[in-house]
XYZ file of C-alpha atoms in Angstrom:
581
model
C 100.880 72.400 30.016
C 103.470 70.592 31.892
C 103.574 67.807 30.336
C 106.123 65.835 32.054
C 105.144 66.827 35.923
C 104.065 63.249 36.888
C 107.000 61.227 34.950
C 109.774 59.913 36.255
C 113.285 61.386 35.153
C 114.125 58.355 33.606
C 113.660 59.058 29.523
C 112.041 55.907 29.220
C 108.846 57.448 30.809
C 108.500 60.003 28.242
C 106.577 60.211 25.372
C 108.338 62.174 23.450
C 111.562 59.835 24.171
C 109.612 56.811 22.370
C 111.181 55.439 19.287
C 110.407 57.667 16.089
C 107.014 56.920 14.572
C 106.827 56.105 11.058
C 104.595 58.847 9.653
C 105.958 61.717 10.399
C 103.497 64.913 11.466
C 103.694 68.110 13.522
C 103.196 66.228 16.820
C 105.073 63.207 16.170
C 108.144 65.365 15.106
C 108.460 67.071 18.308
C 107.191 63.755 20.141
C 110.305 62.502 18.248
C 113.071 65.241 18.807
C 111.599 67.471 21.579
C 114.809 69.499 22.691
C 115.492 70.500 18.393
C 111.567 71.279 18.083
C 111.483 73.507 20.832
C 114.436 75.342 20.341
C 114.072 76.008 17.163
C 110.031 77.460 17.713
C 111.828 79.710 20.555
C 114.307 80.996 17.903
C 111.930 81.838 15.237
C 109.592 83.311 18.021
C 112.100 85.393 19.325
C 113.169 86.645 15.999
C 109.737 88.482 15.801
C 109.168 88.803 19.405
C 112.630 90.312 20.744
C 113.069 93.426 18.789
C 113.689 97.037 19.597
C 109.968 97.909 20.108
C 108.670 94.085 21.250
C 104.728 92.857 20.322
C 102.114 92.036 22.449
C 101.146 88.392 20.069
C 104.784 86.881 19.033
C 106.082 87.758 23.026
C 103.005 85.445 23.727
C 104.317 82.662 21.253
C 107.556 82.818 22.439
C 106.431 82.483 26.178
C 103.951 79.618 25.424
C 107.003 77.686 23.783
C 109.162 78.261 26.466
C 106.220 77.194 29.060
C 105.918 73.728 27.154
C 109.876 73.250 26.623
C 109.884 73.924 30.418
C 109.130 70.305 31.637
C 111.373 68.940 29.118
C 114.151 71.117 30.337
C 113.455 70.154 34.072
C 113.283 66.266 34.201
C 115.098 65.195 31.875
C 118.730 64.956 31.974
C 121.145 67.436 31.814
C 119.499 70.010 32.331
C 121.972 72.378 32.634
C 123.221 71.995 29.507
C 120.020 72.479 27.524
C 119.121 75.577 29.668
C 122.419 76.836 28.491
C 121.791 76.383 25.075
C 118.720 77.289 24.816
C 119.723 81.182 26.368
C 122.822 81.025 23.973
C 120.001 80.796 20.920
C 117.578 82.878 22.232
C 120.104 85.311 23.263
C 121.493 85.708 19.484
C 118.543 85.718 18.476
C 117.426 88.865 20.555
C 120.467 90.644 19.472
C 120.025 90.031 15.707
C 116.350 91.883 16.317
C 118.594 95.229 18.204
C 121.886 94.758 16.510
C 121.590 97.883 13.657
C 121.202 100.155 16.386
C 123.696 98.796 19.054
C 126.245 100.021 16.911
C 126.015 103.285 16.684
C 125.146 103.675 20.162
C 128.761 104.050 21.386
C 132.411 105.169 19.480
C 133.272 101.600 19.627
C 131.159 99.625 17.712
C 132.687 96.041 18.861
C 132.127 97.750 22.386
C 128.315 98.187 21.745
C 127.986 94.647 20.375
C 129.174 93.405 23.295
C 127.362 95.477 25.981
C 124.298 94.165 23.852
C 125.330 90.581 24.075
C 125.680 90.694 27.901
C 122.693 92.569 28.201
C 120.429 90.042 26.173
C 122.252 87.398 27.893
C 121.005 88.441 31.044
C 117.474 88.914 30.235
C 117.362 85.732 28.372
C 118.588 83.694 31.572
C 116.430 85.219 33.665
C 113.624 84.917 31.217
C 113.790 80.835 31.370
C 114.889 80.781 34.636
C 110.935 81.771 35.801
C 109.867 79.441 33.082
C 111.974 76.560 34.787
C 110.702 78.119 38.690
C 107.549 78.090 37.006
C 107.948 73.851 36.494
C 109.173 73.750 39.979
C 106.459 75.892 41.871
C 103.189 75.172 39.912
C 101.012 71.538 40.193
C 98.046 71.630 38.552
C 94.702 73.478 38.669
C 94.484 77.036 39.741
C 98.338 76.887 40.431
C 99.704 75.738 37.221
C 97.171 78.796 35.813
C 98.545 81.848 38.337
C 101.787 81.041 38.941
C 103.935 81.919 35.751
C 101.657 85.204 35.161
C 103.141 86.138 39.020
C 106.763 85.091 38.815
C 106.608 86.909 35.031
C 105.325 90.422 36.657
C 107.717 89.916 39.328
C 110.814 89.651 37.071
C 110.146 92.635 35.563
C 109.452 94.711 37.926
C 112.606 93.848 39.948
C 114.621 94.509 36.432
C 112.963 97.517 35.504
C 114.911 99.395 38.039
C 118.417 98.302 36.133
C 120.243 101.386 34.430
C 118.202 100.618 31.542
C 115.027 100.504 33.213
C 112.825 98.569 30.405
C 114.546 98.694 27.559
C 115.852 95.050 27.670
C 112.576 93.784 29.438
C 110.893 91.033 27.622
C 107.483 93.375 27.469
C 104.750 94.825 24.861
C 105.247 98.095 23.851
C 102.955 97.679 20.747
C 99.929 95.798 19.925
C 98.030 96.323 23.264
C 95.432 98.043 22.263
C 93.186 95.953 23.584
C 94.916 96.679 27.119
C 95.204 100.171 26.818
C 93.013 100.980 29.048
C 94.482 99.137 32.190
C 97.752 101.166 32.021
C 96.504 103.752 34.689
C 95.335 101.222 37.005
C 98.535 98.526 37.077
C 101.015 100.433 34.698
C 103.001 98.414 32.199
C 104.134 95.376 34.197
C 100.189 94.790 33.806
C 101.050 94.224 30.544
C 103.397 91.723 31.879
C 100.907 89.812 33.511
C 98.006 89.769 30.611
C 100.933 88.696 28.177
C 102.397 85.352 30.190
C 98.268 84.533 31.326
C 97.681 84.668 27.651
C 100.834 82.309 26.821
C 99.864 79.929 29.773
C 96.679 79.389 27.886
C 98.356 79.194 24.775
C 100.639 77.049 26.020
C 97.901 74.651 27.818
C 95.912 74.403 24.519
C 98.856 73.218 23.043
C 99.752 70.695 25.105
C 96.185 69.154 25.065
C 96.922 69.095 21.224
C 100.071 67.309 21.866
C 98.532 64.566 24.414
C 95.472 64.180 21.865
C 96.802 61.084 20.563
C 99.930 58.712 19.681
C 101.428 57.489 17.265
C 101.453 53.584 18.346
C 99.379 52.042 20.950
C 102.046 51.779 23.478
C 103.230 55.790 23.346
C 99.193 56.145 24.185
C 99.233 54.024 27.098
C 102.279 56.361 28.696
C 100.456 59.111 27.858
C 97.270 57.846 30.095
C 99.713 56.511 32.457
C 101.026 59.825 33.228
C 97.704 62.221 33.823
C 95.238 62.003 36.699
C 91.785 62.721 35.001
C 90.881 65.019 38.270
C 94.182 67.108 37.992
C 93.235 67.193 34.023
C 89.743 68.603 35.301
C 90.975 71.208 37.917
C 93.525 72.335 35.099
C 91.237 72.561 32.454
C 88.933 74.470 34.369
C 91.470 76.836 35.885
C 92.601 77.474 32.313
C 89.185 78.473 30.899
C 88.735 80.790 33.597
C 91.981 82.639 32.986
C 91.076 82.683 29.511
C 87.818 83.876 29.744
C 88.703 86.888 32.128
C 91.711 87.745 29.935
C 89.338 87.985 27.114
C 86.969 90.044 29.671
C 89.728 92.759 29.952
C 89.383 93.778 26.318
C 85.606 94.705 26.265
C 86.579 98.242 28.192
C 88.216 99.089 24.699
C 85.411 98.456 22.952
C 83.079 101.017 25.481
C 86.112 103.395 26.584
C 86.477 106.667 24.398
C 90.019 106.248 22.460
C 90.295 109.371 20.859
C 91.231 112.924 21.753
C 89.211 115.408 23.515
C 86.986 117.132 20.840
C 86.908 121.221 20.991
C 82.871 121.666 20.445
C 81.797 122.889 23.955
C 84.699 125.239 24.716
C 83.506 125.379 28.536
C 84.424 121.676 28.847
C 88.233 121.492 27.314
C 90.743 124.285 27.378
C 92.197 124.755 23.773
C 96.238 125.375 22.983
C 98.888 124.444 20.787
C 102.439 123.407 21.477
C 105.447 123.033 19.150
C 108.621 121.480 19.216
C 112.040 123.405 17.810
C 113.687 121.732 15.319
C 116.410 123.852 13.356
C 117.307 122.559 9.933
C 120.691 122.726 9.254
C 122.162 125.420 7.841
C 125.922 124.799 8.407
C 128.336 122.598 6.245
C 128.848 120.186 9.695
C 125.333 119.804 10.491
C 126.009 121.927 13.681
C 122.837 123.946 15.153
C 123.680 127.649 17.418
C 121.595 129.421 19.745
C 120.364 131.793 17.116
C 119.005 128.484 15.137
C 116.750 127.630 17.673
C 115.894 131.375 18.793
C 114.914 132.033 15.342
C 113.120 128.848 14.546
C 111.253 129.355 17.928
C 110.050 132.527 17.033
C 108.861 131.564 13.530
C 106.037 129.403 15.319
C 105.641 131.820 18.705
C 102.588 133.753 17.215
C 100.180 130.342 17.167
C 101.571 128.191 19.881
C 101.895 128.484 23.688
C 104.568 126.723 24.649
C 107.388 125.400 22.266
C 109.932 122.753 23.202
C 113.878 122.708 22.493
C 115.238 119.294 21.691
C 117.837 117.443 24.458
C 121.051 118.972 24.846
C 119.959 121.565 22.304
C 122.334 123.898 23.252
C 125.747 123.788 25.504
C 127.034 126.097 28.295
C 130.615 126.061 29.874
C 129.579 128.234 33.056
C 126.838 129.189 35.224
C 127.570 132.841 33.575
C 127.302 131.885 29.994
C 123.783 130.125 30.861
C 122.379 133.112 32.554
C 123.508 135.338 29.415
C 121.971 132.927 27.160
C 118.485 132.842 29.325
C 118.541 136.355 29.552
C 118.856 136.649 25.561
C 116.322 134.024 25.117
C 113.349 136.219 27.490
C 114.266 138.865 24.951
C 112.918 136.860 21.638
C 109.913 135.535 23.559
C 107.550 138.259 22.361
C 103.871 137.729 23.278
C 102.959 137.406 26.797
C 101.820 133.861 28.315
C 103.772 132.388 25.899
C 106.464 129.710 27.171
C 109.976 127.976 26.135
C 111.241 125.187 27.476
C 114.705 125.232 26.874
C 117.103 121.533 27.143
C 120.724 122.460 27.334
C 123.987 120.680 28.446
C 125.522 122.831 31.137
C 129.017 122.716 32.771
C 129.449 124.239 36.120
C 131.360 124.109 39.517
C 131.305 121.029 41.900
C 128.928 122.337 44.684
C 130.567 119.720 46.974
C 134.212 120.368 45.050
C 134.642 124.328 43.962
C 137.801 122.587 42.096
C 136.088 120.701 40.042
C 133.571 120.742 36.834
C 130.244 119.094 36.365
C 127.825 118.670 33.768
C 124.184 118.478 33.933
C 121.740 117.300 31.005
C 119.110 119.782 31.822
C 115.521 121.874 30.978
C 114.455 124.925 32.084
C 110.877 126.568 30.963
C 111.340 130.171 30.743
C 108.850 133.484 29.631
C 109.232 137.368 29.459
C 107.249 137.635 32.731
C 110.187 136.228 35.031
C 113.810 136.446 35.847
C 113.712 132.916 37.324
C 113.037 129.743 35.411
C 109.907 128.271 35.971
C 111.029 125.143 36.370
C 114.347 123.734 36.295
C 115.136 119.912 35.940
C 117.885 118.151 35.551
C 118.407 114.741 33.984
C 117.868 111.101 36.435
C 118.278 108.493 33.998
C 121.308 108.143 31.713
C 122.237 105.925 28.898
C 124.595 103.559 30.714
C 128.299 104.336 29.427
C 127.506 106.609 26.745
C 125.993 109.199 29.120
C 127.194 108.501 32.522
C 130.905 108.387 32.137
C 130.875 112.367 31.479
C 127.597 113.686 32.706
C 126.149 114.233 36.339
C 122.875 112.317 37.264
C 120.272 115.063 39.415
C 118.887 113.911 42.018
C 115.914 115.763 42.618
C 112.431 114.337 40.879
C 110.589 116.418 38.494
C 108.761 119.349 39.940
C 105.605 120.874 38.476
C 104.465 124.358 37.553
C 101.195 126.072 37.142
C 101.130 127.676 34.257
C 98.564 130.314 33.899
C 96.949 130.287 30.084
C 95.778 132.759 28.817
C 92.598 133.312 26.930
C 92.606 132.807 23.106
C 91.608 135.677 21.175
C 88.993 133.988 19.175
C 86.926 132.375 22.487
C 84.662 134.944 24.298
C 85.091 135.756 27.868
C 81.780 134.055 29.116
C 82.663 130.496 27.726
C 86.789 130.811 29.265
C 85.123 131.566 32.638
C 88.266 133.970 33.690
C 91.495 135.303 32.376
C 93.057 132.172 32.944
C 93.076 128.627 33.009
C 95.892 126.683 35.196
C 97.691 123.933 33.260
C 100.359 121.649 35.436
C 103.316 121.292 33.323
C 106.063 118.916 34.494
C 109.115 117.653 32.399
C 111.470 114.637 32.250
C 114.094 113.333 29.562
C 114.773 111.076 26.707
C 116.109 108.118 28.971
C 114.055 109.238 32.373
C 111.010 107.599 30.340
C 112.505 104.130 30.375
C 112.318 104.092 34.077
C 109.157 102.708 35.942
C 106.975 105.476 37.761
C 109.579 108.725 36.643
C 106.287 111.096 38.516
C 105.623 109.195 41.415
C 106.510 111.913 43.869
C 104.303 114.151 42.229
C 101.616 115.500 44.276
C 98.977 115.569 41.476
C 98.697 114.773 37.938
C 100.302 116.695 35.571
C 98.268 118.027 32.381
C 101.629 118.017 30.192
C 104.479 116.351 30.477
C 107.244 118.126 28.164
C 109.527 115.124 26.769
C 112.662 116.559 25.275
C 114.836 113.856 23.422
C 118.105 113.266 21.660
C 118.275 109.697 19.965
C 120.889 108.206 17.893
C 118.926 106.104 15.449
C 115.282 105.591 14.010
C 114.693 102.156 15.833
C 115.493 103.572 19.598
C 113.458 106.354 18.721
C 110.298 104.504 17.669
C 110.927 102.703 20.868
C 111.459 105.275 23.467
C 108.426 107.257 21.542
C 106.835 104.073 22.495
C 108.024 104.421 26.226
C 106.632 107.907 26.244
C 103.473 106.726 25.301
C 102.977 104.339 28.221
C 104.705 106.596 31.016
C 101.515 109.135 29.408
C 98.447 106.648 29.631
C 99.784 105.831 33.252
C 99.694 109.136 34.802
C 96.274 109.959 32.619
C 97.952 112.538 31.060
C 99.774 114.013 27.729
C 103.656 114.129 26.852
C 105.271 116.564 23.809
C 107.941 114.174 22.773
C 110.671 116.478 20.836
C 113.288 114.555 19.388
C 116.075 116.181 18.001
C 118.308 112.883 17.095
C 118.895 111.748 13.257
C 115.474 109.765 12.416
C 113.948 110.404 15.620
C 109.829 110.730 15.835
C 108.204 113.559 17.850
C 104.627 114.000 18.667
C 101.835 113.984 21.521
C 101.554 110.961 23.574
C 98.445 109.904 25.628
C 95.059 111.331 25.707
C 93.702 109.708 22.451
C 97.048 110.446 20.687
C 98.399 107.545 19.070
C 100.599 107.633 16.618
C 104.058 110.403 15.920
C 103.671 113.771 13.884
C 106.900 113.849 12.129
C 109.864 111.570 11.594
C 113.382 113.325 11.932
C 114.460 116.529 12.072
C 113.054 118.122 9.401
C 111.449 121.623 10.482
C 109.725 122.680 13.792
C 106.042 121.207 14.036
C 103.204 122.013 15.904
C 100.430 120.226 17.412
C 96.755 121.314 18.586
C 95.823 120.005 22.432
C 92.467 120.716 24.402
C 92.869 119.024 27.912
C 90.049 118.420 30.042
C 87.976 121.874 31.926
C 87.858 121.864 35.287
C 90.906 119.291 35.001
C 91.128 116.574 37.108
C 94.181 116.473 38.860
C 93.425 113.241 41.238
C 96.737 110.713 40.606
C 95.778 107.671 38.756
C 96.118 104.452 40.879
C 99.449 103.266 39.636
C 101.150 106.697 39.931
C 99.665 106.433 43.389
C 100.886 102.864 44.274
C 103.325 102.109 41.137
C 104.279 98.098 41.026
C 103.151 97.538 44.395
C 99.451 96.798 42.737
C 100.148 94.010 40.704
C 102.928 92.561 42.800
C 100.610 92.461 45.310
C 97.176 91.395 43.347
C 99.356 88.585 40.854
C 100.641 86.681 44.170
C 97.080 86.753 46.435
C 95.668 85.257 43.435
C 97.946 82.519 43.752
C 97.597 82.153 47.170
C 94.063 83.690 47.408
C 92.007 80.534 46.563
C 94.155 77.740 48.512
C 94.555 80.003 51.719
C 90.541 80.942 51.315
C 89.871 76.892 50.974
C 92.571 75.989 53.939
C 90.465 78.848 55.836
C 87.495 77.427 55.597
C 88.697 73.680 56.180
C 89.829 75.238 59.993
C 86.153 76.496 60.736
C 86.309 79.870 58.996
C 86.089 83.240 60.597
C 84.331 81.930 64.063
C 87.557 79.112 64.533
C 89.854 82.129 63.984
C 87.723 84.379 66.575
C 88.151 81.386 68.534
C 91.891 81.052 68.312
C 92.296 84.860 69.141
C 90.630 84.726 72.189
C 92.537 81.408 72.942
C 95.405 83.600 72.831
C 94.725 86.764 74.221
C 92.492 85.560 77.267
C 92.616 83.650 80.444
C 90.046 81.307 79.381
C 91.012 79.256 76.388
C 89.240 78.283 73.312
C 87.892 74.560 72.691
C 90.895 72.815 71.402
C 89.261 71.580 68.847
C 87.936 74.597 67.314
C 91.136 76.115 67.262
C 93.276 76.716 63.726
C 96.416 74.677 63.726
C 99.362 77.287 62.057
């Protein structure tokens, strides 16, 4: 919908610049006052679309107002100075929608406020920055369709590896159902994609509206003045087709099962439960001890196979006092095969400083029937400022472990097929989720991801639950979220499983699973190739269909046989068969 592609800078040439009409409608009002019209539509947009936990429909309003204020912003004067506005809106804006939580997130509240100001300044910029690129790289046709949905992708996926990975990405992490079954092909930042291809459409539609008709016979004659009816036709048909296959993605939802595994045929899904630890407090300052979780551990340990601590649940000052507490912890675990997975805060000696203290946000999954932890991680991602200033970032990526289930009681040996089944556990934390592709380095897929969390308000913890949820569907797998923070959500993520299980910390919960028998452990395609698949597929099909026609125009596949052995061989090619590069 760039309207304003083939007009001259002047003002004059512009529509919208033509003296105010004298009944006054929807189209003559932003005919009339274009830069107020479209400013305002991106602040009420954002309003709805840049919360905490952003939507897949008002991101694509917002984007589709931005795409038609675009050409505006570019030729006409002072551009600067609009651009600059229109971030400083759209920036307060986005920080009225994540304000409440902001500032609580650090001691200083005035410090928070302003961390989120920079931060939503940033993305804002950048945001109508590619809408302004978008003006200067697309034409018309199959351009002006694929280019925006490729410099959109692009952004993000470049951001997304910022300290706070996605959090302050303009993307959908609700109302995508429809799309929910592309996540373990193209990840999230397909998400990306379908959302700006839906708001070039919208955006198109609109400006066909807008260019409908005139007020006055002379603001229709610049209209037709400015618009080539073939570049109309090549854009018109490029948008159709976008919009058709965008509407083509949803009808896998429609076929696609979107429900959990059902336990009929016992020889087909292996049956367990899982729990997550979540004391109530029982002291005057809210504050939970070892025993608390020990106890409230054991008060589920006779159903469930594995139960998961909250973040940080518990805090060590030495190597010592850890092993003591792991030690104590193997003695409460009573029946065999059963599992906790413990998340602690642990302070120990510098490895590379024996003078020196570090700390470690950690989990380790622990049973009766070994000394060792099973598996030991330790923190990646962490909440810029409030977590990094005092805690050590590991290093190492999360590991995997397969665990051995046991039979239940109730299922007879001839339908569990052995005394066994394996189950691939893996674990990551809280802010680890907001990363892209936390389990690339895994070497297969992981059949439960434990998710221990530690949030400081409601809003951040409907979002990171919302986080969990995709990092799940993209590895084809299923996360216990356990979140141990004041208003927090906890639940199962992935596999069918929609929606939380309990909202704050009121009681341990537990949760009924049956993953998939024999289990497939091949890697889904994006934890395979991560970004690199839509990076890859959003720019070839910008470039696909002009370098396929400028192919063909040099003679095809027999010119470029022809120029090879032009190069490579004492007898030359005909000239002119030859492609010209």
């Amino acid at each position: 919908a760039n309207l304003y592609v083939n007009s001259a800078p002047n003002t004059s040439a512009h529509p919208a610049c033509a003296r105010p009409p004298s009944s006054m409608n929807l189209r003559t009002i932003v005919q009339a006052r274009p830069h107020t019209a479209c400013i305002s539509a991106a602040v009420v947009f954002s309003l709805f679309a840049l919360t905490m936990s952003p939507s897949f429909v008002p991101l694509v309003g917002t984007l589709a107002v931005l795409l038609l204020y675009g050409p505006v912003l570019y030729h006409r004067p002072n551009t600067a100075g609009h651009v600059s506005l229109l971030c400083l809106f759209v920036t307060l804006a986005s920080t009225v929608g994540r304000l409440v939580p902001a500032l609580s997130a650090l001691s200083d509240s005035g410090q928070s406020v302003a961390v989120l100001l920079v931060a939503s300044g940033i993305s804002s910029l950048l945001a109508i920055s590619a809408v302004v690129a978008n003006v200067r790289l697309s034409r018309a046709g199959w351009s002006q369709a694929m280019v925006f949905p490729a410099i959109w992708s692009s952004l993000w996926i470049t951001l997304s590896h910022m300290p706070l990975g996605r959090l302050t990405s303009w993307s959908p992490v609700t109302g995508y159902s429809a799309y929910e079954w592309i996540l373990p092909y193209t990840g999230a930042v397909g998400l990306d994609w379908i959302v700006a291809g839906w708001a070039v459409v919208v955006a198109d539609a609109f400006g066909l509206w807008y260019m409908g008709g005139g007020p006055d016979p002379e603001e229709g004659e610049l209209l037709e003045s400015s618009r080539r009816p073939e570049t109309d036709k090549q854009t018109s048909g490029s948008m159709l087709t976008l919009g058709l296959f965008l509407v083509a993605l949803t009808v896998p939802s429609f076929l696609l099962p979107s429900y959990p595994t059902s336990t009929d045929v016992i020889e087909s899904v292996t049956p367990f439960e899982v729990a997550c630890a979540l004391p109530v407090p029982q002291h005057r300052d809210g504050a939970l001890t070892l025993d608390d979780y020990v106890d409230v551990s054991k008060s589920v340990n006779s159903r469930v196979k594995i139960v998961l601590w909250p973040e940080s649940a518990v805090k060590f000052t030495s190597a010592a006092q850890r092993d003591d507490a792991f030690a104590y912890i193997r003695k409460h675990i009573g029946a065999a095969g059963t599992y906790w997975a413990v998340a602690y805060e642990e302070t120990v000696t510098d490895p590379q400083n024996l003078h020196k203290t570090i700390t470690h946000n950690a989990l380790a999954l622990l049973s009766n029937a070994s000394m060792e932890p099973h598996l030991v991680y330790y923190k990646r991602n962490l909440v810029p400022i409030a977590e990094s200033f005092h805690i050590t970032a590991g290093v190492s990526p999360p590991d995997m472990y397969t665990l051995p289930l046991q039979k239940p009681n109730k299922v007879p040996n001839q339908q569990w097929g052995g005394r066994t089944r394996p189950l691939n556990i893996t674990a990551a934390i809280c802010m680890d989720f907001a990363a892209p592709s936390p389990f690339q380095d895994l070497p297969s897929r992981p059949s439960l991801i434990l998710a221990p969390a530690r949030t400081w308000d409601p809003a951040i913890g409907a979002r990171m639950w919302e986080e969990v949820k995709l990092r799940a569907n993209e590895l084809g797998s299923v996360a216990l979220w356990c979140d141990g923070g004041p208003g927090g959500v906890g639940g199962v993520a992935g596999h069918g499983f929609h929606d939380f299980y309990q909202a704050g910390p009121d009681g341990a919960w537990s949760r009924s699973l049956n993953i998939p028998f024999p289990f497939d452990g091949r890697r889904t395609l994006y934890s395979r190739f991560g970004d690199a698949i839509i990076l890859a597929g959003s720019w070839c099909l910008v470039a696909g269909p002009a370098g396929l026609l400028a192919f063909r125009r040099k003679g095809g596949f027999f010119a470029a046989q022809q120029w090879i052995k032009g190069r490579f061989s004492r007898a030359p090619a005909e000239p002119d068969r030859l492609i010209e590069f």
